[in-house]
């Protein structure tokens, strides 16, 4: 199948590492002009140096609605429009509900859920104009909740619900909404967990199975956005073969 994205303009959030970085590089290799947004701009400059095509680096904090709007506006100004938004920025701060530091709940809700909603809202007029594609990075945790993952799962369930409602609103106007739900991926995500027991559980899990690589998820994104306009791949669930949950 031809996955050429020549002439397409893309914005990827959370692009400084992991899935976002791999996705930006894959879309660039496929011919797209790619804007990459994150708070760690020094990493974005390094990413741009490895990309195949034109890359616009943007300082982006998805918890700030104005920052989301500015990133979309800068992408449209640079590339003349927006064909694909990949909402990838996310944070996983696992831990039990009893005794939790609730500021971590706020951070996850603002980053994972509100951040994707803010960016989708800002991008939607442009995606409607170009009959584009919105890719939402969710998780297997958006399908099932586990002890210690209640709030993270709540944000991912929320992404799934928001995406399905949006799909029903815009699909007749030619905009495709894609939800990507990866299982365990070898990224920095688990290293941000502050609860020592939960961090150990995550690290043990990551070392005991053959995890997905960020490039595996990037390939799924490329597959979805590279479909003909009349084909909407609305959901992709991918787990490591060794993952049972």
mmCIF file of C-alpha atoms in Angstrom:
data_model
loop_
_atom_site.group_PDB
_atom_site.id
_atom_site.type_symbol
_atom_site.label_atom_id
_atom_site.label_comp_id
_atom_site.label_asym_id
_atom_site.label_seq_id
_atom_site.Cartn_x
_atom_site.Cartn_y
_atom_site.Cartn_z
ATOM 1 C CA UNK A 1 0.000 0.000 0.000
ATOM 2 C CA UNK A 2 1.247 3.502 -0.854
ATOM 3 C CA UNK A 3 1.598 5.531 2.356
ATOM 4 C CA UNK A 4 2.856 8.662 0.605
ATOM 5 C CA UNK A 5 1.798 11.846 2.395
ATOM 6 C CA UNK A 6 3.342 14.265 -0.101
ATOM 7 C CA UNK A 7 1.738 17.686 0.210
ATOM 8 C CA UNK A 8 0.166 16.945 3.598
ATOM 9 C CA UNK A 9 0.663 19.160 6.641
ATOM 10 C CA UNK A 10 0.830 17.469 10.041
ATOM 11 C CA UNK A 11 1.055 18.597 13.669
ATOM 12 C CA UNK A 12 2.304 16.105 16.284
ATOM 13 C CA UNK A 13 2.060 16.947 19.988
ATOM 14 C CA UNK A 14 4.262 15.362 22.628
ATOM 15 C CA UNK A 15 6.914 14.904 19.957
ATOM 16 C CA UNK A 16 10.053 15.223 22.087
ATOM 17 C CA UNK A 17 10.333 11.481 22.784
ATOM 18 C CA UNK A 18 8.742 8.068 22.425
ATOM 19 C CA UNK A 19 5.666 7.594 20.278
ATOM 20 C CA UNK A 20 5.432 11.248 19.284
ATOM 21 C CA UNK A 21 9.027 11.402 18.114
ATOM 22 C CA UNK A 22 8.758 8.144 16.161
ATOM 23 C CA UNK A 23 5.464 9.216 14.594
ATOM 24 C CA UNK A 24 6.832 12.578 13.503
ATOM 25 C CA UNK A 25 9.829 10.902 11.855
ATOM 26 C CA UNK A 26 7.634 8.308 10.125
ATOM 27 C CA UNK A 27 5.243 10.923 8.753
ATOM 28 C CA UNK A 28 8.163 13.052 7.574
ATOM 29 C CA UNK A 29 9.695 10.044 5.812
ATOM 30 C CA UNK A 30 6.327 9.485 4.111
ATOM 31 C CA UNK A 31 6.548 12.967 2.612
ATOM 32 C CA UNK A 32 4.530 15.143 4.988
ATOM 33 C CA UNK A 33 5.552 18.558 6.221
ATOM 34 C CA UNK A 34 5.554 18.106 9.983
ATOM 35 C CA UNK A 35 5.182 20.528 12.872
ATOM 36 C CA UNK A 36 6.369 19.054 16.158
ATOM 37 C CA UNK A 37 5.304 20.465 19.508
ATOM 38 C CA UNK A 38 6.533 19.853 23.044
ATOM 39 C CA UNK A 39 7.897 21.672 26.078
ATOM 40 C CA UNK A 40 11.421 20.271 25.616
ATOM 41 C CA UNK A 41 12.323 22.256 22.528
ATOM 42 C CA UNK A 42 15.982 21.220 22.574
ATOM 43 C CA UNK A 43 14.880 17.675 21.816
ATOM 44 C CA UNK A 44 12.710 18.897 18.963
ATOM 45 C CA UNK A 45 15.703 20.561 17.314
ATOM 46 C CA UNK A 46 17.547 17.237 17.410
ATOM 47 C CA UNK A 47 14.504 15.461 15.955
ATOM 48 C CA UNK A 48 14.318 17.974 13.116
ATOM 49 C CA UNK A 49 17.943 17.275 12.237
ATOM 50 C CA UNK A 50 17.064 13.595 11.662
ATOM 51 C CA UNK A 51 13.821 14.111 9.744
ATOM 52 C CA UNK A 52 13.518 13.431 6.027
ATOM 53 C CA UNK A 53 11.584 16.588 5.155
ATOM 54 C CA UNK A 54 10.572 20.004 6.386
ATOM 55 C CA UNK A 55 9.976 20.213 10.138
ATOM 56 C CA UNK A 56 8.657 23.143 12.154
ATOM 57 C CA UNK A 57 9.571 23.011 15.852
ATOM 58 C CA UNK A 58 7.130 24.570 18.314
ATOM 59 C CA UNK A 59 7.228 25.130 22.047
ATOM 60 C CA UNK A 60 3.898 23.672 23.160
ATOM 61 C CA UNK A 61 2.295 23.133 26.549
ATOM 62 C CA UNK A 62 -0.974 21.313 25.897
ATOM 63 C CA UNK A 63 -2.303 22.206 29.358
ATOM 64 C CA UNK A 64 -2.423 25.834 28.175
ATOM 65 C CA UNK A 65 -5.285 26.367 25.724
ATOM 66 C CA UNK A 66 -3.644 29.442 24.212
ATOM 67 C CA UNK A 67 -0.455 27.464 23.599
ATOM 68 C CA UNK A 68 -2.500 24.873 21.705
ATOM 69 C CA UNK A 69 -4.151 27.540 19.597
ATOM 70 C CA UNK A 70 -0.814 29.178 18.866
ATOM 71 C CA UNK A 71 0.732 25.867 17.768
ATOM 72 C CA UNK A 72 -2.120 25.174 15.355
ATOM 73 C CA UNK A 73 -1.969 28.727 14.004
ATOM 74 C CA UNK A 74 1.803 28.527 13.485
ATOM 75 C CA UNK A 75 1.444 25.225 11.645
ATOM 76 C CA UNK A 76 -1.224 26.605 9.336
ATOM 77 C CA UNK A 77 0.782 29.774 8.699
ATOM 78 C CA UNK A 78 3.925 27.804 7.832
ATOM 79 C CA UNK A 79 2.364 25.043 5.733
ATOM 80 C CA UNK A 80 -0.783 26.727 4.417
ATOM 81 C CA UNK A 81 -3.215 24.396 6.171
ATOM 82 C CA UNK A 82 -3.508 21.338 8.377
ATOM 83 C CA UNK A 83 -4.322 17.827 7.152
ATOM 84 C CA UNK A 84 -3.458 15.672 10.163
ATOM 85 C CA UNK A 85 -3.312 16.307 13.901
ATOM 86 C CA UNK A 86 -1.678 13.618 16.045
ATOM 87 C CA UNK A 87 -2.680 14.256 19.659
ATOM 88 C CA UNK A 88 0.024 12.349 21.485
ATOM 89 C CA UNK A 89 1.096 14.377 24.536
ATOM 90 C CA UNK A 90 0.504 12.363 27.681
ATOM 91 C CA UNK A 91 1.554 11.634 31.231
ATOM 92 C CA UNK A 92 1.189 8.499 33.382
ATOM 93 C CA UNK A 93 1.475 9.005 37.161
ATOM 94 C CA UNK A 94 0.186 5.699 38.489
ATOM 95 C CA UNK A 95 -0.613 5.153 42.136
ATOM 96 C CA UNK A 96 -3.342 4.022 44.532
ATOM 97 C CA UNK A 97 -6.313 6.316 45.039
ATOM 98 C CA UNK A 98 -6.111 6.210 48.838
ATOM 99 C CA UNK A 99 -3.488 8.693 49.982
ATOM 100 C CA UNK A 100 -2.823 9.959 46.467
ATOM 101 C CA UNK A 101 -1.222 13.301 45.746
ATOM 102 C CA UNK A 102 -4.218 14.756 43.922
ATOM 103 C CA UNK A 103 -2.081 17.364 42.169
ATOM 104 C CA UNK A 104 -0.900 14.430 40.046
ATOM 105 C CA UNK A 105 -4.517 13.724 39.118
ATOM 106 C CA UNK A 106 -4.860 17.327 37.972
ATOM 107 C CA UNK A 107 -1.699 17.078 35.885
ATOM 108 C CA UNK A 108 -2.921 13.936 34.122
ATOM 109 C CA UNK A 109 -6.400 15.300 33.448
ATOM 110 C CA UNK A 110 -5.011 18.590 32.142
ATOM 111 C CA UNK A 111 -2.342 16.944 29.975
ATOM 112 C CA UNK A 112 -3.942 13.745 28.721
ATOM 113 C CA UNK A 113 -7.577 14.750 28.419
ATOM 114 C CA UNK A 114 -7.982 18.515 28.353
ATOM 115 C CA UNK A 115 -4.773 18.926 26.353
ATOM 116 C CA UNK A 116 -6.013 16.673 23.574
ATOM 117 C CA UNK A 117 -9.418 18.364 23.664
ATOM 118 C CA UNK A 118 -7.925 21.867 23.488
ATOM 119 C CA UNK A 119 -5.720 20.958 20.528
ATOM 120 C CA UNK A 120 -8.512 19.141 18.702
ATOM 121 C CA UNK A 121 -10.805 22.134 19.203
ATOM 122 C CA UNK A 122 -8.205 24.523 17.795
ATOM 123 C CA UNK A 123 -7.436 22.272 14.823
ATOM 124 C CA UNK A 124 -10.956 21.259 13.901
ATOM 125 C CA UNK A 125 -11.844 24.185 11.584
ATOM 126 C CA UNK A 126 -8.691 23.504 9.577
ATOM 127 C CA UNK A 127 -9.274 19.747 9.485
ATOM 128 C CA UNK A 128 -12.809 20.377 8.233
ATOM 129 C CA UNK A 129 -11.473 22.672 5.524
ATOM 130 C CA UNK A 130 -9.015 20.019 4.280
ATOM 131 C CA UNK A 131 -11.164 16.961 5.105
ATOM 132 C CA UNK A 132 -8.319 15.863 7.313
ATOM 133 C CA UNK A 133 -7.594 13.304 10.015
ATOM 134 C CA UNK A 134 -7.420 13.539 13.796
ATOM 135 C CA UNK A 135 -5.347 10.856 15.514
ATOM 136 C CA UNK A 136 -5.874 10.438 19.263
ATOM 137 C CA UNK A 137 -3.318 8.467 21.276
ATOM 138 C CA UNK A 138 -5.238 6.506 23.878
ATOM 139 C CA UNK A 139 -4.176 3.233 25.528
ATOM 140 C CA UNK A 140 -5.278 -0.243 26.448
ATOM 141 C CA UNK A 141 -5.963 1.550 29.754
ATOM 142 C CA UNK A 142 -8.793 3.277 27.887
ATOM 143 C CA UNK A 143 -10.522 -0.098 27.695
ATOM 144 C CA UNK A 144 -9.841 -1.597 31.121
ATOM 145 C CA UNK A 145 -8.826 -0.136 34.478
ATOM 146 C CA UNK A 146 -6.363 -1.709 36.918
ATOM 147 C CA UNK A 147 -5.481 -1.035 40.546
ATOM 148 C CA UNK A 148 -3.151 1.939 40.711
ATOM 149 C CA UNK A 149 -4.206 3.175 37.305
ATOM 150 C CA UNK A 150 -7.618 4.622 38.059
ATOM 151 C CA UNK A 151 -6.993 8.241 37.125
ATOM 152 C CA UNK A 152 -4.756 7.469 34.150
ATOM 153 C CA UNK A 153 -7.445 5.119 32.866
ATOM 154 C CA UNK A 154 -10.096 7.764 33.475
ATOM 155 C CA UNK A 155 -8.221 10.143 31.180
ATOM 156 C CA UNK A 156 -7.866 7.497 28.475
ATOM 157 C CA UNK A 157 -11.507 6.401 28.754
ATOM 158 C CA UNK A 158 -12.275 10.110 28.395
ATOM 159 C CA UNK A 159 -10.216 10.384 25.225
ATOM 160 C CA UNK A 160 -12.093 7.430 23.751
ATOM 161 C CA UNK A 161 -15.491 8.930 24.626
ATOM 162 C CA UNK A 162 -14.583 12.383 23.310
ATOM 163 C CA UNK A 163 -13.206 10.885 20.101
ATOM 164 C CA UNK A 164 -16.296 8.798 19.413
ATOM 165 C CA UNK A 165 -18.609 11.759 19.963
ATOM 166 C CA UNK A 166 -16.453 13.917 17.695
ATOM 167 C CA UNK A 167 -16.359 11.208 15.040
ATOM 168 C CA UNK A 168 -20.145 11.186 14.908
ATOM 169 C CA UNK A 169 -20.180 14.981 14.578
ATOM 170 C CA UNK A 170 -17.660 15.323 11.740
ATOM 171 C CA UNK A 171 -17.476 12.087 9.758
ATOM 172 C CA UNK A 172 -20.187 13.204 7.335
ATOM 173 C CA UNK A 173 -18.040 16.258 6.601
ATOM 174 C CA UNK A 174 -15.080 14.101 5.619
ATOM 175 C CA UNK A 175 -12.962 14.299 8.772
ATOM 176 C CA UNK A 176 -11.642 10.961 10.002
ATOM 177 C CA UNK A 177 -11.104 10.379 13.732
ATOM 178 C CA UNK A 178 -8.636 7.645 14.653
ATOM 179 C CA UNK A 179 -8.025 6.256 18.153
ATOM 180 C CA UNK A 180 -4.732 4.419 18.672
ATOM 181 C CA UNK A 181 -4.665 2.189 21.785
ATOM 182 C CA UNK A 182 -1.192 0.798 22.491
ATOM 183 C CA UNK A 183 -0.297 -1.600 25.268
ATOM 184 C CA UNK A 184 3.137 -1.516 26.910
ATOM 185 C CA UNK A 185 5.556 0.570 24.840
ATOM 186 C CA UNK A 186 9.245 1.114 25.554
ATOM 187 C CA UNK A 187 9.087 4.852 26.311
ATOM 188 C CA UNK A 188 9.865 7.257 29.155
ATOM 189 C CA UNK A 189 6.260 7.146 30.381
ATOM 190 C CA UNK A 190 6.811 4.790 33.330
ATOM 191 C CA UNK A 191 9.888 6.694 34.506
ATOM 192 C CA UNK A 192 7.684 9.652 35.478
ATOM 193 C CA UNK A 193 5.781 7.627 38.101
ATOM 194 C CA UNK A 194 6.540 9.021 41.555
ATOM 195 C CA UNK A 195 5.023 6.199 43.643
ATOM 196 C CA UNK A 196 7.976 3.810 44.279
ATOM 197 C CA UNK A 197 5.910 0.600 44.349
ATOM 198 C CA UNK A 198 4.009 1.444 41.171
ATOM 199 C CA UNK A 199 7.209 2.491 39.420
ATOM 200 C CA UNK A 200 8.767 -0.860 40.350
ATOM 201 C CA UNK A 201 5.707 -2.734 39.062
ATOM 202 C CA UNK A 202 5.871 -0.868 35.755
ATOM 203 C CA UNK A 203 9.601 -1.450 35.386
ATOM 204 C CA UNK A 204 9.239 -5.148 36.188
ATOM 205 C CA UNK A 205 6.488 -5.472 33.593
ATOM 206 C CA UNK A 206 8.535 -3.671 30.964
ATOM 207 C CA UNK A 207 11.537 -5.926 31.562
ATOM 208 C CA UNK A 208 9.564 -9.185 31.637
ATOM 209 C CA UNK A 209 7.921 -8.975 28.191
ATOM 210 C CA UNK A 210 8.829 -8.003 24.672
ATOM 211 C CA UNK A 211 7.336 -4.532 24.632
ATOM 212 C CA UNK A 212 6.193 -2.558 21.651
ATOM 213 C CA UNK A 213 8.658 -0.029 20.277
ATOM 214 C CA UNK A 214 7.570 3.536 19.512
ATOM 215 C CA UNK A 215 8.096 2.773 15.829
ATOM 216 C CA UNK A 216 5.460 0.026 16.024
ATOM 217 C CA UNK A 217 2.874 2.570 17.091
ATOM 218 C CA UNK A 218 4.126 5.070 14.501
ATOM 219 C CA UNK A 219 3.551 2.439 11.807
ATOM 220 C CA UNK A 220 -0.040 2.047 13.002
ATOM 221 C CA UNK A 221 -0.563 5.801 12.727
ATOM 222 C CA UNK A 222 0.961 5.804 9.253
ATOM 223 C CA UNK A 223 -1.353 2.977 8.204
ATOM 224 C CA UNK A 224 -4.433 4.846 9.413
ATOM 225 C CA UNK A 225 -3.652 8.239 7.918
ATOM 226 C CA UNK A 226 -2.424 6.723 4.664
ATOM 227 C CA UNK A 227 -5.771 5.167 3.782
ATOM 228 C CA UNK A 228 -7.808 6.483 0.827
ATOM 229 C CA UNK A 229 -10.210 9.273 1.771
ATOM 230 C CA UNK A 230 -13.223 6.975 1.734
ATOM 231 C CA UNK A 231 -11.667 4.595 4.299
ATOM 232 C CA UNK A 232 -11.751 5.512 7.995
ATOM 233 C CA UNK A 233 -9.714 3.361 10.357
ATOM 234 C CA UNK A 234 -11.376 4.590 13.521
ATOM 235 C CA UNK A 235 -9.647 2.390 16.071
ATOM 236 C CA UNK A 236 -6.398 0.426 16.313
ATOM 237 C CA UNK A 237 -5.686 -1.684 19.402
ATOM 238 C CA UNK A 238 -2.158 -3.084 19.535
ATOM 239 C CA UNK A 239 -0.479 -4.980 22.342
ATOM 240 C CA UNK A 240 2.839 -6.760 22.682
ATOM 241 C CA UNK A 241 2.278 -10.417 21.926
ATOM 242 C CA UNK A 242 3.430 -11.218 25.481
ATOM 243 C CA UNK A 243 0.992 -8.837 27.178
ATOM 244 C CA UNK A 244 -1.974 -10.597 28.748
ATOM 245 C CA UNK A 245 -3.809 -7.656 30.332
#
